[in-house]
Each structure stands twice: as C-alpha cells, then as structure tokens.
mmCIF file of C-alpha atoms in Angstrom:
data_model
loop_
_atom_site.group_PDB
_atom_site.id
_atom_site.type_symbol
_atom_site.label_atom_id
_atom_site.label_comp_id
_atom_site.label_asym_id
_atom_site.label_seq_id
_atom_site.Cartn_x
_atom_site.Cartn_y
_atom_site.Cartn_z
ATOM 1 C CA UNK A 8 0.000 0.000 0.000
ATOM 2 C CA UNK A 9 1.115 3.530 -0.755
ATOM 3 C CA UNK A 10 2.686 5.109 2.380
ATOM 4 C CA UNK A 11 0.379 8.138 2.015
ATOM 5 C CA UNK A 12 -2.623 5.812 2.339
ATOM 6 C CA UNK A 13 -1.059 4.169 5.385
ATOM 7 C CA UNK A 14 -0.898 7.581 7.071
ATOM 8 C CA UNK A 15 -4.585 8.191 6.248
ATOM 9 C CA UNK A 16 -5.502 4.845 7.828
ATOM 10 C CA UNK A 17 -3.537 5.761 10.963
ATOM 11 C CA UNK A 18 -5.735 8.865 11.360
ATOM 12 C CA UNK A 19 -9.075 7.599 10.124
ATOM 13 C CA UNK A 20 -10.849 8.391 13.386
ATOM 14 C CA UNK A 21 -10.962 11.953 11.989
ATOM 15 C CA UNK A 22 -12.969 10.743 8.975
ATOM 16 C CA UNK A 23 -16.735 10.468 8.855
ATOM 17 C CA UNK A 24 -19.613 10.552 6.415
ATOM 18 C CA UNK A 25 -19.201 11.071 2.703
ATOM 19 C CA UNK A 26 -15.502 11.681 1.969
ATOM 20 C CA UNK A 27 -14.118 12.825 -1.396
ATOM 21 C CA UNK A 28 -10.631 11.444 -2.089
ATOM 22 C CA UNK A 29 -8.837 13.692 -4.567
ATOM 23 C CA UNK A 30 -5.853 12.516 -6.656
ATOM 24 C CA UNK A 31 -5.678 9.327 -4.572
ATOM 25 C CA UNK A 32 -3.047 6.645 -5.201
ATOM 26 C CA UNK A 33 -4.054 3.436 -6.965
ATOM 27 C CA UNK A 34 -4.042 1.044 -4.017
ATOM 28 C CA UNK A 35 -6.388 -0.718 -1.564
ATOM 29 C CA UNK A 36 -7.186 2.316 0.625
ATOM 30 C CA UNK A 37 -10.824 2.168 -0.464
ATOM 31 C CA UNK A 38 -11.278 -1.324 1.031
ATOM 32 C CA UNK A 39 -9.474 -0.527 4.308
ATOM 33 C CA UNK A 40 -11.507 2.501 5.418
ATOM 34 C CA UNK A 41 -13.856 2.113 8.378
ATOM 35 C CA UNK A 42 -17.515 1.405 7.646
ATOM 36 C CA UNK A 43 -18.718 4.857 8.735
ATOM 37 C CA UNK A 44 -16.833 6.396 5.787
ATOM 38 C CA UNK A 45 -18.460 6.548 2.344
ATOM 39 C CA UNK A 46 -15.595 7.182 -0.122
ATOM 40 C CA UNK A 47 -15.878 8.908 -3.507
ATOM 41 C CA UNK A 48 -12.952 9.538 -5.845
ATOM 42 C CA UNK A 49 -12.065 12.471 -8.094
ATOM 43 C CA UNK A 50 -9.234 12.016 -10.588
ATOM 44 C CA UNK A 51 -8.074 13.824 -13.716
ATOM 45 C CA UNK A 52 -5.812 10.936 -14.780
ATOM 46 C CA UNK A 53 -7.420 8.534 -17.263
ATOM 47 C CA UNK A 54 -5.316 5.556 -16.127
ATOM 48 C CA UNK A 55 -6.432 6.100 -12.541
ATOM 49 C CA UNK A 56 -10.062 6.282 -13.676
ATOM 50 C CA UNK A 57 -9.810 2.753 -15.054
ATOM 51 C CA UNK A 58 -8.148 1.487 -11.872
ATOM 52 C CA UNK A 59 -10.927 2.829 -9.621
ATOM 53 C CA UNK A 60 -13.636 1.624 -12.008
ATOM 54 C CA UNK A 61 -12.154 -1.868 -11.852
ATOM 55 C CA UNK A 62 -12.345 -1.615 -8.057
ATOM 56 C CA UNK A 63 -16.063 -0.772 -8.384
ATOM 57 C CA UNK A 64 -15.324 2.549 -6.676
ATOM 58 C CA UNK A 65 -17.495 5.630 -7.141
ATOM 59 C CA UNK A 66 -15.112 7.677 -9.310
ATOM 60 C CA UNK A 67 -15.374 10.908 -11.308
ATOM 61 C CA UNK A 68 -12.935 11.873 -14.098
ATOM 62 C CA UNK A 69 -12.576 15.482 -15.196
ATOM 63 C CA UNK A 70 -11.498 19.006 -14.329
ATOM 64 C CA UNK A 71 -14.669 19.700 -12.340
ATOM 65 C CA UNK A 72 -15.835 18.447 -8.966
ATOM 66 C CA UNK A 73 -18.180 15.460 -9.006
ATOM 67 C CA UNK A 74 -21.868 16.165 -8.440
ATOM 68 C CA UNK A 75 -22.000 13.995 -5.302
ATOM 69 C CA UNK A 76 -22.495 15.623 -1.920
ATOM 70 C CA UNK A 77 -19.553 15.173 0.438
ATOM 71 C CA UNK A 78 -18.857 16.155 4.058
ATOM 72 C CA UNK A 79 -15.046 16.037 4.009
ATOM 73 C CA UNK A 80 -12.230 15.756 1.486
ATOM 74 C CA UNK A 81 -8.765 14.201 1.463
ATOM 75 C CA UNK A 82 -6.372 15.764 -1.045
ATOM 76 C CA UNK A 83 -3.266 13.849 -2.057
ATOM 77 C CA UNK A 84 -0.806 16.621 -2.946
ATOM 78 C CA UNK A 85 -0.430 17.072 -6.717
ATOM 79 C CA UNK A 86 2.904 18.051 -8.224
ATOM 80 C CA UNK A 87 1.686 21.518 -9.252
ATOM 81 C CA UNK A 88 1.213 24.272 -6.694
ATOM 82 C CA UNK A 89 -1.308 25.984 -9.014
ATOM 83 C CA UNK A 90 -3.316 22.782 -9.368
ATOM 84 C CA UNK A 91 -3.518 22.367 -5.587
ATOM 85 C CA UNK A 92 -4.753 25.949 -5.313
ATOM 86 C CA UNK A 93 -7.461 25.207 -7.901
ATOM 87 C CA UNK A 94 -8.521 22.020 -6.084
ATOM 88 C CA UNK A 95 -8.691 23.746 -2.688
ATOM 89 C CA UNK A 96 -10.817 26.577 -4.103
ATOM 90 C CA UNK A 97 -13.225 24.066 -5.643
ATOM 91 C CA UNK A 98 -13.532 22.117 -2.391
ATOM 92 C CA UNK A 99 -13.971 25.153 -0.141
ATOM 93 C CA UNK A 100 -16.655 26.488 -2.517
ATOM 94 C CA UNK A 101 -18.716 23.333 -1.909
ATOM 95 C CA UNK A 102 -18.096 22.559 1.777
ATOM 96 C CA UNK A 103 -19.844 24.102 4.763
ATOM 97 C CA UNK A 104 -17.842 26.340 7.103
ATOM 98 C CA UNK A 105 -16.326 24.122 9.808
ATOM 99 C CA UNK A 106 -15.832 21.157 7.462
ATOM 100 C CA UNK A 107 -12.462 19.409 7.250
ATOM 101 C CA UNK A 108 -10.116 19.078 4.294
ATOM 102 C CA UNK A 109 -7.162 16.760 4.876
ATOM 103 C CA UNK A 110 -3.918 17.135 2.957
ATOM 104 C CA UNK A 111 -1.590 14.140 2.559
ATOM 105 C CA UNK A 112 1.724 13.930 0.754
ATOM 106 C CA UNK A 113 5.311 12.793 0.715
ATOM 107 C CA UNK A 114 7.923 15.078 2.226
ATOM 108 C CA UNK A 115 9.926 14.860 -1.015
ATOM 109 C CA UNK A 116 6.697 15.745 -2.855
ATOM 110 C CA UNK A 117 6.503 19.104 -1.075
ATOM 111 C CA UNK A 118 3.739 18.429 1.449
ATOM 112 C CA UNK A 119 5.261 20.889 3.959
ATOM 113 C CA UNK A 120 5.180 23.674 1.364
ATOM 114 C CA UNK A 121 1.713 22.590 0.212
ATOM 115 C CA UNK A 122 0.323 22.789 3.764
ATOM 116 C CA UNK A 123 0.863 26.561 3.688
ATOM 117 C CA UNK A 124 -1.676 26.762 0.852
ATOM 118 C CA UNK A 125 -4.356 25.664 3.337
ATOM 119 C CA UNK A 126 -3.881 28.688 5.591
ATOM 120 C CA UNK A 127 -6.007 31.256 3.675
ATOM 121 C CA UNK A 128 -9.067 29.048 4.198
ATOM 122 C CA UNK A 129 -8.974 28.428 7.949
ATOM 123 C CA UNK A 130 -7.186 26.770 10.847
ATOM 124 C CA UNK A 131 -4.538 24.144 10.036
ATOM 125 C CA UNK A 132 -3.062 21.361 12.136
ATOM 126 C CA UNK A 133 -0.431 18.712 11.422
ATOM 127 C CA UNK A 134 -2.025 15.374 12.360
ATOM 128 C CA UNK A 135 0.771 12.944 11.518
ATOM 129 C CA UNK A 136 4.292 12.622 10.199
ATOM 130 C CA UNK A 137 5.234 9.043 9.317
ATOM 131 C CA UNK A 138 6.404 6.862 6.395
ATOM 132 C CA UNK A 139 8.227 9.953 5.013
ATOM 133 C CA UNK A 140 4.771 11.539 4.661
ATOM 134 C CA UNK A 141 2.668 14.121 6.471
ATOM 135 C CA UNK A 142 -1.068 14.562 6.993
ATOM 136 C CA UNK A 143 -2.590 17.971 7.707
ATOM 137 C CA UNK A 144 -6.106 19.035 8.641
ATOM 138 C CA UNK A 145 -7.791 22.246 7.546
ATOM 139 C CA UNK A 146 -10.958 23.267 9.382
ATOM 140 C CA UNK A 147 -12.592 25.761 7.045
ATOM 141 C CA UNK A 148 -13.504 29.178 8.423
ATOM 142 C CA UNK A 149 -14.855 30.695 5.205
ATOM 143 C CA UNK A 150 -16.409 29.806 1.908
ATOM 144 C CA UNK A 151 -15.465 31.010 -1.584
ATOM 145 C CA UNK A 152 -17.231 31.330 -4.925
ATOM 146 C CA UNK A 153 -15.821 28.923 -7.491
ATOM 147 C CA UNK A 154 -14.300 30.730 -10.488
ATOM 148 C CA UNK A 155 -14.922 29.410 -14.012
ATOM 149 C CA UNK A 156 -12.253 27.018 -15.266
ATOM 150 C CA UNK A 157 -11.104 29.457 -17.971
ATOM 151 C CA UNK A 158 -10.129 31.990 -15.274
ATOM 152 C CA UNK A 159 -7.431 29.573 -14.078
ATOM 153 C CA UNK A 160 -5.653 29.354 -17.442
ATOM 154 C CA UNK A 161 -2.278 31.003 -18.012
ATOM 155 C CA UNK A 162 -1.873 32.652 -21.433
ATOM 156 C CA UNK A 163 1.256 32.972 -23.538
ATOM 157 C CA UNK A 164 1.920 33.486 -27.245
ATOM 158 C CA UNK A 165 3.733 31.301 -29.765
ATOM 159 C CA UNK A 166 4.716 32.646 -33.209
ATOM 160 C CA UNK A 167 3.865 30.588 -36.314
ATOM 161 C CA UNK A 168 4.392 31.224 -40.053
ATOM 162 C CA UNK A 169 0.649 32.056 -40.186
ATOM 163 C CA UNK A 170 0.655 34.488 -37.225
ATOM 164 C CA UNK A 171 0.694 34.248 -33.445
ATOM 165 C CA UNK A 172 -1.061 31.603 -31.394
ATOM 166 C CA UNK A 173 -2.477 32.294 -27.927
ATOM 167 C CA UNK A 174 -1.874 29.251 -25.735
ATOM 168 C CA UNK A 175 -4.235 28.552 -22.798
ATOM 169 C CA UNK A 176 -2.637 26.339 -20.141
ATOM 170 C CA UNK A 177 -4.575 25.194 -17.083
ATOM 171 C CA UNK A 178 -3.022 24.377 -13.691
ATOM 172 C CA UNK A 179 -0.872 21.265 -13.653
ATOM 173 C CA UNK A 180 -0.507 21.100 -17.423
ATOM 174 C CA UNK A 181 3.028 20.648 -18.767
ATOM 175 C CA UNK A 182 4.802 23.960 -19.411
ATOM 176 C CA UNK A 183 2.008 26.094 -17.989
ATOM 177 C CA UNK A 184 3.751 29.469 -18.052
ATOM 178 C CA UNK A 185 5.808 29.452 -21.236
ATOM 179 C CA UNK A 186 6.748 27.402 -24.276
ATOM 180 C CA UNK A 187 9.077 24.562 -23.272
ATOM 181 C CA UNK A 188 12.447 24.142 -24.980
ATOM 182 C CA UNK A 189 11.650 20.747 -26.538
ATOM 183 C CA UNK A 190 8.484 21.951 -28.277
ATOM 184 C CA UNK A 191 10.301 25.131 -29.386
ATOM 185 C CA UNK A 192 12.943 22.946 -31.073
ATOM 186 C CA UNK A 193 10.223 20.870 -32.793
ATOM 187 C CA UNK A 194 7.909 23.655 -34.061
ATOM 188 C CA UNK A 195 10.014 24.837 -37.052
ATOM 189 C CA UNK A 196 9.837 21.280 -38.469
ATOM 190 C CA UNK A 197 6.033 20.977 -38.315
ATOM 191 C CA UNK A 198 5.637 22.575 -41.751
ATOM 192 C CA UNK A 199 7.244 19.377 -43.143
ATOM 193 C CA UNK A 200 4.635 17.078 -41.527
ATOM 194 C CA UNK A 201 2.381 15.424 -44.086
ATOM 195 C CA UNK A 202 -1.174 16.787 -44.021
ATOM 196 C CA UNK A 203 -4.291 14.824 -43.131
ATOM 197 C CA UNK A 204 -5.255 12.910 -39.983
ATOM 198 C CA UNK A 205 -2.618 13.770 -37.366
ATOM 199 C CA UNK A 206 -2.393 12.637 -33.745
ATOM 200 C CA UNK A 207 -0.724 14.867 -31.145
ATOM 201 C CA UNK A 208 0.191 12.363 -28.435
ATOM 202 C CA UNK A 209 0.554 14.000 -25.017
ATOM 203 C CA UNK A 210 -1.098 17.175 -26.303
ATOM 204 C CA UNK A 211 -0.611 19.245 -23.120
ATOM 205 C CA UNK A 212 -1.851 22.792 -23.629
ATOM 206 C CA UNK A 213 -2.364 22.174 -27.352
ATOM 207 C CA UNK A 214 0.684 23.993 -28.749
ATOM 208 C CA UNK A 215 1.475 21.332 -31.384
ATOM 209 C CA UNK A 216 -2.205 20.653 -32.169
ATOM 210 C CA UNK A 217 -3.040 24.333 -32.683
ATOM 211 C CA UNK A 218 0.169 24.973 -34.651
ATOM 212 C CA UNK A 219 -0.641 22.133 -37.068
ATOM 213 C CA UNK A 220 -4.260 23.290 -37.393
ATOM 214 C CA UNK A 221 -3.181 26.871 -38.107
ATOM 215 C CA UNK A 222 -0.603 25.753 -40.694
ATOM 216 C CA UNK A 223 -3.183 23.844 -42.696
ATOM 217 C CA UNK A 224 -6.976 24.105 -42.280
ATOM 218 C CA UNK A 225 -7.279 20.685 -43.972
ATOM 219 C CA UNK A 226 -5.442 18.987 -41.095
ATOM 220 C CA UNK A 227 -7.680 17.002 -38.725
ATOM 221 C CA UNK A 228 -6.040 16.845 -35.302
ATOM 222 C CA UNK A 229 -6.566 14.104 -32.706
ATOM 223 C CA UNK A 230 -5.341 15.579 -29.416
ATOM 224 C CA UNK A 231 -4.550 12.688 -27.068
ATOM 225 C CA UNK A 232 -3.646 12.902 -23.382
ATOM 226 C CA UNK A 233 -4.108 11.045 -20.114
ATOM 227 C CA UNK A 234 -4.832 14.310 -18.268
ATOM 228 C CA UNK A 235 -8.264 15.963 -18.265
ATOM 229 C CA UNK A 236 -6.692 19.409 -17.659
ATOM 230 C CA UNK A 237 -4.502 18.995 -20.751
ATOM 231 C CA UNK A 238 -7.488 18.066 -22.921
ATOM 232 C CA UNK A 239 -9.477 21.041 -21.591
ATOM 233 C CA UNK A 240 -6.466 23.331 -22.233
ATOM 234 C CA UNK A 241 -6.177 22.164 -25.845
ATOM 235 C CA UNK A 242 -9.894 22.814 -26.414
ATOM 236 C CA UNK A 243 -9.517 26.312 -24.902
ATOM 237 C CA UNK A 244 -6.463 27.013 -27.073
ATOM 238 C CA UNK A 245 -8.431 26.135 -30.227
ATOM 239 C CA UNK A 246 -11.352 28.334 -29.157
ATOM 240 C CA UNK A 247 -9.070 31.232 -28.207
ATOM 241 C CA UNK A 248 -7.509 31.219 -31.687
ATOM 242 C CA UNK A 249 -10.805 30.783 -33.565
ATOM 243 C CA UNK A 250 -9.558 27.557 -35.116
ATOM 244 C CA UNK A 251 -12.194 25.423 -36.798
ATOM 245 C CA UNK A 252 -13.831 23.152 -34.184
ATOM 246 C CA UNK A 253 -14.202 20.395 -36.794
ATOM 247 C CA UNK A 254 -10.397 20.271 -37.062
ATOM 248 C CA UNK A 255 -10.078 19.008 -33.492
ATOM 249 C CA UNK A 256 -11.016 15.803 -31.728
ATOM 250 C CA UNK A 257 -9.856 15.495 -28.125
ATOM 251 C CA UNK A 258 -9.603 12.077 -26.521
ATOM 252 C CA UNK A 259 -8.531 10.803 -23.110
ATOM 253 C CA UNK A 260 -6.151 7.871 -23.601
ATOM 254 C CA UNK A 261 -4.153 5.382 -21.551
ATOM 255 C CA UNK A 262 -1.369 5.413 -24.135
ATOM 256 C CA UNK A 263 -0.680 5.298 -27.864
ATOM 257 C CA UNK A 264 -2.652 2.030 -28.052
ATOM 258 C CA UNK A 265 -5.848 4.145 -27.821
ATOM 259 C CA UNK A 266 -4.910 6.298 -30.836
ATOM 260 C CA UNK A 267 -6.967 6.067 -34.045
ATOM 261 C CA UNK A 268 -5.749 3.877 -36.897
ATOM 262 C CA UNK A 269 -4.741 4.946 -40.430
ATOM 263 C CA UNK A 270 -3.179 8.220 -39.321
ATOM 264 C CA UNK A 271 -1.108 10.249 -41.766
ATOM 265 C CA UNK A 272 1.192 11.335 -38.942
ATOM 266 C CA UNK A 273 1.841 11.120 -35.223
ATOM 267 C CA UNK A 274 3.604 14.124 -33.684
ATOM 268 C CA UNK A 275 4.691 14.164 -30.057
ATOM 269 C CA UNK A 276 6.689 15.807 -27.335
ATOM 270 C CA UNK A 277 6.092 12.665 -25.288
ATOM 271 C CA UNK A 278 5.364 12.722 -21.568
ATOM 272 C CA UNK A 279 7.710 11.110 -19.069
ATOM 273 C CA UNK A 280 6.297 12.109 -15.687
ATOM 274 C CA UNK A 281 3.649 10.396 -13.604
ATOM 275 C CA UNK A 282 3.033 12.747 -10.663
ATOM 276 C CA UNK A 283 6.419 13.486 -9.082
ATOM 277 C CA UNK A 284 7.929 10.295 -10.501
ATOM 278 C CA UNK A 285 9.696 9.739 -13.828
ATOM 279 C CA UNK A 286 7.970 7.178 -16.046
ATOM 280 C CA UNK A 287 9.110 6.475 -19.603
ATOM 281 C CA UNK A 288 6.576 3.696 -20.353
ATOM 282 C CA UNK A 289 4.147 5.791 -22.398
ATOM 283 C CA UNK A 290 6.857 7.402 -24.529
ATOM 284 C CA UNK A 291 8.777 4.145 -25.052
ATOM 285 C CA UNK A 292 5.548 2.425 -26.150
ATOM 286 C CA UNK A 293 5.002 5.293 -28.572
ATOM 287 C CA UNK A 294 8.372 4.566 -30.213
ATOM 288 C CA UNK A 295 7.784 0.815 -30.261
ATOM 289 C CA UNK A 296 4.144 0.559 -31.364
ATOM 290 C CA UNK A 297 3.062 3.792 -33.103
ATOM 291 C CA UNK A 298 3.748 2.206 -36.498
ATOM 292 C CA UNK A 299 0.537 0.136 -36.328
ATOM 293 C CA UNK A 300 -1.539 3.347 -36.095
ATOM 294 C CA UNK A 301 -0.056 4.886 -39.264
ATOM 295 C CA UNK A 302 -1.014 4.542 -42.908
ATOM 296 C CA UNK A 303 1.412 2.825 -45.261
ATOM 297 C CA UNK A 304 3.200 6.127 -45.909
ATOM 298 C CA UNK A 305 2.611 7.580 -42.424
ATOM 299 C CA UNK A 306 5.111 9.648 -40.443
ATOM 300 C CA UNK A 307 6.330 9.758 -36.849
ATOM 301 C CA UNK A 308 7.795 13.013 -35.484
ATOM 302 C CA UNK A 309 9.133 13.092 -31.919
ATOM 303 C CA UNK A 310 11.156 15.584 -29.910
ATOM 304 C CA UNK A 311 12.993 14.127 -26.920
ATOM 305 C CA UNK A 312 15.893 14.662 -24.565
ATOM 306 C CA UNK A 313 19.160 13.896 -26.319
ATOM 307 C CA UNK A 314 20.167 11.240 -23.744
ATOM 308 C CA UNK A 315 17.093 9.011 -24.268
ATOM 309 C CA UNK A 316 17.368 5.856 -26.366
ATOM 310 C CA UNK A 317 14.352 6.638 -28.560
ATOM 311 C CA UNK A 318 16.277 6.536 -31.882
ATOM 312 C CA UNK A 319 17.123 2.872 -31.245
ATOM 313 C CA UNK A 320 13.529 1.988 -30.308
ATOM 314 C CA UNK A 321 12.165 3.758 -33.401
ATOM 315 C CA UNK A 322 14.736 2.057 -35.626
ATOM 316 C CA UNK A 323 13.790 -1.355 -34.261
ATOM 317 C CA UNK A 324 10.141 -0.695 -35.136
ATOM 318 C CA UNK A 325 10.386 1.322 -38.369
ATOM 319 C CA UNK A 326 13.712 0.117 -39.758
ATOM 320 C CA UNK A 327 15.132 3.621 -39.756
ATOM 321 C CA UNK A 328 15.216 6.854 -37.733
ATOM 322 C CA UNK A 329 16.468 10.235 -38.930
ATOM 323 C CA UNK A 330 17.648 13.012 -36.603
ATOM 324 C CA UNK A 331 16.224 16.236 -38.085
ATOM 325 C CA UNK A 332 17.674 18.517 -35.400
ATOM 326 C CA UNK A 333 19.960 18.270 -32.364
ATOM 327 C CA UNK A 334 19.999 21.455 -30.285
ATOM 328 C CA UNK A 335 19.599 22.721 -26.721
ATOM 329 C CA UNK A 336 19.700 19.162 -25.368
ATOM 330 C CA UNK A 337 16.863 17.909 -27.586
ATOM 331 C CA UNK A 338 16.635 15.829 -30.756
ATOM 332 C CA UNK A 339 13.873 15.975 -33.353
ATOM 333 C CA UNK A 340 13.427 12.404 -34.599
ATOM 334 C CA UNK A 341 11.644 11.380 -37.799
ATOM 335 C CA UNK A 342 10.624 8.061 -39.281
ATOM 336 C CA UNK A 343 8.070 6.810 -41.776
ATOM 337 C CA UNK A 344 6.376 3.564 -42.712
ATOM 338 C CA UNK A 345 7.279 4.085 -46.363
ATOM 339 C CA UNK A 346 9.079 1.043 -47.718
ATOM 340 C CA UNK A 347 12.484 1.776 -49.201
ATOM 341 C CA UNK A 348 12.732 0.832 -52.889
#
C-alpha cells in the first residue's frame, strides 16, 4: 500500500460521512476505510479512472468536482502548486464552514510547502508525520465562490508562419507558463509534416495541435492525453484562436494504443512524468508501437531529450530513424512507414 494511504488509515478516526478522495493513489485504501466512511474519488488521470472503475469505486474523471455531496475531502498533494490551489478553491466552494479538508503527501513531494496553501481558508493542524509523509487538517472558516475554469488558465503566445497563437494552459498542465524548450525545437519542423489525420500524443496545452491546425486548415487533429486538464487546455487554445472546431477531436487515452488507426502522422513531445515520478513507459511504447496506427506512408515526429534511447527503439520498429535537429539538449526524430525501394 502507498505510504500516504497508510498515514490516512492511521488517522481515520478523523474521517466520517461522505468523503471525497482527490488525486488518490491506486491502491487498496478504499477497502481498508472504516464502515462509517463513504468514499468517492475524483481524478483527472485517465489511467487512474480505469483502476478505480475496476475496483467498483465511485469515481469521477474530469477538471470539475463530481456532483456527489460530500462532508469532508482528502487531497493527495499534486505536483503543481497551481493545481492544488485550484482544487482547494473548488472544495472550499462546496463545503460548509467548519468542514475538514485533509492534505496528505510525501515530504519529497513538497507536502510541507503545500500545507501553507491551506492557511487562507482556515485553521490548520499537522495530524501525523510518518512513512516519510505528512497529513494535515484544515478546518474551514470561510467559503469562496468557485471561479470558471477558464479563469485559471495562463496565457502565452507562440509565433507561427501564419501568425501568433495564444496558448491557454490550465493548472498542472506541462509547461504552464511558457513554451518549453523541446516543443520550441520541434515547431520549425512541423511545416514538413504530411497533411491529413494527425495525432498529437501527449497534447498538453495544445501547442502542437493548434500549430498544425493553423498551418493547414485541412489537417484534422486528434489531441490525445491522459490528463483531463490537458485536454481542456487544448480545447480552450483552439477556441481562443478561432480555429475550426471540426479540425479538433480530443480524446482521453491510456497510451498510444488508444490512438486512431490509419493516421497520416503522429507528432509528439512525449510525456515522461507520472506525478512526481519519472515514467518512460508511455513514450517508449510510442516509439515501439506507433507504427501500427499509421497509414502505409505515415510519419512519426518526436522531440525528446538527447540522452534518451528513442532513436534505437524507433529504428527497431520502423527500420530507420532520422535526426532532423539536435539542439539545446533535444533531438527531433523522424521516421516513416514508407518502404524503401
């Protein structure tokens, strides 16, 4: 069992009634809670949704709070400070004054820093410090009005050959405040991507998706991500730039295996973080198995840290891999399913 869940179980005499567990780890906590607790789950990670569904848990996936009534909430600290702020505002807007919100996290995950974000809403108390984790209690002394999701987006601009793009990035989404170096290295090469049905795997705030849509109104973009906030950001970015809604299809995915078939191209700045932990599974699977989602003359475009072994993985799958750029610690990698004559 996750050590954060063990700490919750140590303090479960504080829990009662309907309890919303936010960003909870995928473990057996649900089955270990005392009978007086009715647990509900809120996640924005599509993989976690499937886990809790398989457990027959009451789970909600999305950027918004579930519709269920709840008396208390337990928040497992997310990596992003801005995302925690968003979550706390949503919870406080729904809970009665005097209700408890519990905050649980690893010390290396910044729980001590995160506990300070509770203070504007009421009285805080450290309940436990064990298993390299901490658990805090907030007793709310005020309520707030929930702001619309769009008000939480950060805006920045990205130049394209067809004019500037306004990027809308919600809390917790990769590169929320500015264009990341890897995507910046990739963008000048997107004009070479074949047109048609294109998947942007790990779409984030929609920089690549919107760039491809702006370059060519005939492109149909499939924006794929595990994160509900990323998918919502990409939709906002399209709306902000008045891009044709029929150019975009957003889809929550577990990995590249959920991508459509017969794509003309897959373009990706692939993800390699799962919470605070590094996880290369999704991006390595992209290199190994994306070929089966491409047409017979389909293309794969990836930007990745120079030190990663993606060129070898792509070569093993496609038979070849070309480095289109190597700068600022990143490589732009290209391959195609076209058979060599």
